[in-house]
Amino acid sequence: MAKVYVFLANGFEDVEALIPVDVLRRGGVEVVTVSTTGEGQVVESSHKVQFIADAMIEDCNFSDADLLLLPGGMPGASNLYAHQGVREAVLRQYEAGKRIAAICAAPGVVLGQLGVLKGKRATCYPGFEQLLEGASYTADLCTVDGPVTTGEGPAAAFPFAYELLSQLVDQQTADQIAEGMRFKHLMQR
């Protein structure tokens, strides 16, 4: 079973974190939400909703991660980048050639500033593309380049999540989950 860690910082965008968590869990992926607040497991979203993370970053080493996922939202993405443990974990994952995913502001604010996107194609929320240092901006809902997957913003959370599920499990499972959640029906309208 694949294992994913989702970093949560105060100010994260609710749907960009929770839709991938939901879709991946439905697909049989082990997902661990990780508080990066330094103040316990409660993390507050950009819309002032409080979530209880599964773990605190101080208690994780991420060596068993198949994917590290960074939701966007502001100031959530900035808070992720400001956390040394998050930066170190992302760089270790990248240097090991393992999967990283970021959506909305996080591709630029975190991955771009860490140099992870140099020479890659990437997308992000419009207005953050100048932070995609060294990357070719696609403006697509979801862009995959090697082990790095980026998503555009809140409305892209579903296609982003199904793409990740296809990478971690298989396309058939991703398609079945998308059909069961009525996403395919929505997109046919």
Tab-separated table of C-alpha atoms in Angstrom:
chain	number	residue	atom	x	y	z
A	1	MET	CA	0.000	0.000	0.000
A	2	ALA	CA	1.315	3.416	-0.966
A	3	LYS	CA	1.866	5.979	1.788
A	4	VAL	CA	1.292	9.722	1.465
A	5	TYR	CA	2.047	12.519	3.903
A	6	VAL	CA	-0.005	15.713	3.559
A	7	PHE	CA	1.574	18.755	5.200
A	8	LEU	CA	-0.894	21.088	6.909
A	9	ALA	CA	0.120	24.592	7.981
A	10	ASN	CA	-2.150	27.256	9.411
A	11	GLY	CA	-3.866	28.974	6.494
A	12	PHE	CA	-3.994	25.956	4.154
A	13	GLU	CA	-6.740	25.811	1.514
A	14	ASP	CA	-9.362	23.358	2.775
A	15	VAL	CA	-10.339	21.624	-0.477
A	16	GLU	CA	-6.784	21.391	-1.775
A	17	ALA	CA	-5.886	19.270	1.237
A	18	LEU	CA	-9.076	17.371	1.948
A	19	ILE	CA	-10.134	16.367	-1.562
A	20	PRO	CA	-6.816	14.574	-2.203
A	21	VAL	CA	-6.970	13.002	1.284
A	22	ASP	CA	-10.501	11.747	0.585
A	23	VAL	CA	-9.800	10.482	-2.946
A	24	LEU	CA	-6.549	8.759	-1.982
A	25	ARG	CA	-8.112	7.055	1.045
A	26	ARG	CA	-11.048	5.873	-1.075
A	27	GLY	CA	-8.451	4.347	-3.413
A	28	GLY	CA	-6.775	2.393	-0.609
A	29	VAL	CA	-3.782	4.683	-0.080
A	30	GLU	CA	-2.504	5.244	3.448
A	31	VAL	CA	-2.664	8.997	4.046
A	32	VAL	CA	-1.160	10.747	7.057
A	33	THR	CA	-2.025	14.398	7.622
A	34	VAL	CA	0.848	16.209	9.314
A	35	SER	CA	0.612	19.331	11.460
A	36	THR	CA	3.486	21.739	10.919
A	37	THR	CA	2.291	24.320	13.453
A	38	GLY	CA	4.603	23.345	16.296
A	39	GLU	CA	1.595	23.783	18.575
A	40	GLY	CA	-0.038	20.347	18.421
A	41	GLN	CA	-2.265	18.511	15.982
A	42	VAL	CA	-4.895	21.227	15.481
A	43	VAL	CA	-4.394	23.197	12.276
A	44	GLU	CA	-6.604	26.073	11.121
A	45	SER	CA	-7.463	26.395	7.437
A	46	SER	CA	-7.585	29.618	5.450
A	47	HIS	CA	-11.347	29.624	6.062
A	48	LYS	CA	-10.945	29.318	9.847
A	49	VAL	CA	-11.957	25.635	9.985
A	50	GLN	CA	-9.996	23.683	12.563
A	51	PHE	CA	-8.669	20.244	11.628
A	52	ILE	CA	-6.983	17.626	13.750
A	53	ALA	CA	-3.975	16.232	11.899
A	54	ASP	CA	-3.003	12.582	12.254
A	55	ALA	CA	0.543	13.424	13.363
A	56	MET	CA	2.923	16.247	14.166
A	57	ILE	CA	5.922	16.832	11.922
A	58	GLU	CA	8.264	16.399	14.878
A	59	ASP	CA	7.129	12.746	15.139
A	60	CYS	CA	7.631	11.817	11.450
A	61	ASN	CA	10.754	11.038	9.427
A	62	PHE	CA	9.081	10.495	6.000
A	63	SER	CA	11.531	7.787	4.887
A	64	ASP	CA	8.545	5.548	4.032
A	65	ALA	CA	6.774	8.244	1.966
A	66	ASP	CA	5.743	7.382	-1.566
A	67	LEU	CA	4.464	10.939	-1.956
A	68	LEU	CA	4.696	14.225	-0.065
A	69	LEU	CA	1.739	16.521	-0.754
A	70	LEU	CA	1.633	20.278	-0.175
A	71	PRO	CA	-1.731	22.040	-0.351
A	72	GLY	CA	-1.856	25.718	-1.223
A	73	GLY	CA	-3.787	28.543	0.313
A	74	MET	CA	-2.352	31.647	1.855
A	75	PRO	CA	-0.740	32.057	4.213
A	76	GLY	CA	-0.613	28.244	4.330
A	77	ALA	CA	1.899	27.856	1.501
A	78	SER	CA	4.150	30.547	3.005
A	79	ASN	CA	3.914	28.841	6.387
A	80	LEU	CA	4.969	25.539	4.792
A	81	TYR	CA	7.981	27.176	3.167
A	82	ALA	CA	8.923	28.878	6.433
A	83	HIS	CA	9.126	25.498	8.211
A	84	GLN	CA	12.645	24.072	8.051
A	85	GLY	CA	11.382	20.512	8.553
A	86	VAL	CA	9.068	20.793	5.553
A	87	ARG	CA	11.839	22.197	3.353
A	88	GLU	CA	14.239	19.434	4.419
A	89	ALA	CA	11.659	16.673	3.878
A	90	VAL	CA	10.742	17.956	0.401
A	91	LEU	CA	14.392	18.229	-0.647
A	92	ARG	CA	15.200	14.717	0.665
A	93	GLN	CA	12.185	13.312	-1.204
A	94	TYR	CA	13.177	15.108	-4.405
A	95	GLU	CA	16.845	14.095	-4.183
A	96	ALA	CA	15.722	10.478	-3.732
A	97	GLY	CA	13.693	10.724	-6.952
A	98	LYS	CA	10.440	10.124	-5.077
A	99	ARG	CA	7.069	11.751	-5.737
A	100	ILE	CA	6.144	15.279	-4.638
A	101	ALA	CA	2.846	17.059	-5.310
A	102	ALA	CA	1.849	20.667	-4.735
A	103	ILE	CA	-1.219	22.671	-5.678
A	104	CYS	CA	-2.255	26.337	-5.969
A	105	ALA	CA	0.333	28.636	-4.379
A	106	ALA	CA	2.518	25.784	-3.082
A	107	PRO	CA	4.238	24.920	-6.404
A	108	GLY	CA	5.738	28.404	-6.564
A	109	VAL	CA	5.966	29.360	-2.915
A	110	VAL	CA	7.518	26.045	-1.825
A	111	LEU	CA	8.775	23.966	-4.760
A	112	GLY	CA	9.900	26.870	-6.931
A	113	GLN	CA	11.847	28.554	-4.171
A	114	LEU	CA	13.494	25.227	-3.279
A	115	GLY	CA	14.702	24.782	-6.870
A	116	VAL	CA	12.691	21.584	-7.349
A	117	LEU	CA	11.024	22.851	-10.529
A	118	LYS	CA	14.115	23.868	-12.519
A	119	GLY	CA	13.844	22.474	-16.037
A	120	LYS	CA	10.352	21.086	-15.393
A	121	ARG	CA	6.860	21.885	-16.580
A	122	ALA	CA	4.532	23.059	-13.799
A	123	THR	CA	1.267	24.803	-13.059
A	124	CYS	CA	0.046	26.879	-10.137
A	125	TYR	CA	-2.560	29.433	-9.162
A	126	PRO	CA	-2.429	32.399	-11.572
A	127	GLY	CA	-0.256	35.147	-10.150
A	128	PHE	CA	2.257	32.752	-8.572
A	129	GLU	CA	3.880	31.654	-11.841
A	130	GLN	CA	6.785	34.088	-11.337
A	131	LEU	CA	7.823	31.901	-8.377
A	132	LEU	CA	8.112	28.764	-10.531
A	133	GLU	CA	11.862	29.347	-10.759
A	134	GLY	CA	13.302	27.679	-13.853
A	135	ALA	CA	10.031	25.961	-14.796
A	136	SER	CA	7.862	26.206	-17.890
A	137	TYR	CA	4.411	27.368	-16.772
A	138	THR	CA	1.611	25.322	-18.365
A	139	ALA	CA	-1.543	26.966	-16.911
A	140	ASP	CA	-3.111	23.471	-16.966
A	141	LEU	CA	-5.347	22.129	-14.207
A	142	CYS	CA	-2.729	19.488	-13.444
A	143	THR	CA	0.804	19.017	-14.763
A	144	VAL	CA	3.045	15.987	-14.279
A	145	ASP	CA	6.773	16.147	-14.969
A	146	GLY	CA	8.673	13.134	-13.713
A	147	PRO	CA	8.118	12.683	-9.986
A	148	VAL	CA	6.602	16.174	-9.565
A	149	THR	CA	2.867	16.814	-9.925
A	150	THR	CA	1.448	20.316	-9.672
A	151	GLY	CA	-2.137	21.566	-9.600
A	152	GLU	CA	-3.645	24.916	-10.463
A	153	GLY	CA	-6.019	25.698	-7.593
A	154	PRO	CA	-9.158	24.744	-5.675
A	155	ALA	CA	-11.206	23.739	-8.742
A	156	ALA	CA	-8.347	21.478	-9.859
A	157	ALA	CA	-8.339	19.532	-6.586
A	158	PHE	CA	-10.362	16.631	-8.046
A	159	PRO	CA	-8.352	16.090	-11.260
A	160	PHE	CA	-5.163	16.588	-9.215
A	161	ALA	CA	-6.274	13.932	-6.707
A	162	TYR	CA	-7.309	11.425	-9.401
A	163	GLU	CA	-3.953	11.918	-11.133
A	164	LEU	CA	-2.132	11.171	-7.873
A	165	LEU	CA	-4.269	8.082	-7.295
A	166	SER	CA	-3.466	6.819	-10.792
A	167	GLN	CA	0.252	7.220	-10.029
A	168	LEU	CA	0.097	5.524	-6.630
A	169	VAL	CA	-2.360	2.705	-7.401
A	170	ASP	CA	-3.417	2.526	-11.069
A	171	GLN	CA	-5.553	4.282	-13.685
A	172	GLN	CA	-8.406	1.785	-13.367
A	173	THR	CA	-8.788	2.493	-9.657
A	174	ALA	CA	-8.613	6.248	-10.250
A	175	ASP	CA	-11.291	5.966	-12.946
A	176	GLN	CA	-13.532	3.832	-10.704
A	177	ILE	CA	-13.252	6.297	-7.817
A	178	ALA	CA	-13.901	9.253	-10.159
A	179	GLU	CA	-16.979	7.504	-11.559
A	180	GLY	CA	-18.242	6.564	-8.092
A	181	MET	CA	-17.853	10.159	-6.908
A	182	ARG	CA	-19.767	11.313	-10.037
A	183	PHE	CA	-16.813	13.381	-11.254
A	184	LYS	CA	-16.905	11.854	-14.723
A	185	HIS	CA	-20.643	12.571	-14.954
A	186	LEU	CA	-20.010	16.200	-13.965
A	187	MET	CA	-17.318	16.623	-16.596
A	188	GLN	CA	-19.617	15.261	-19.332
A	189	ARG	CA	-22.143	18.068	-18.793
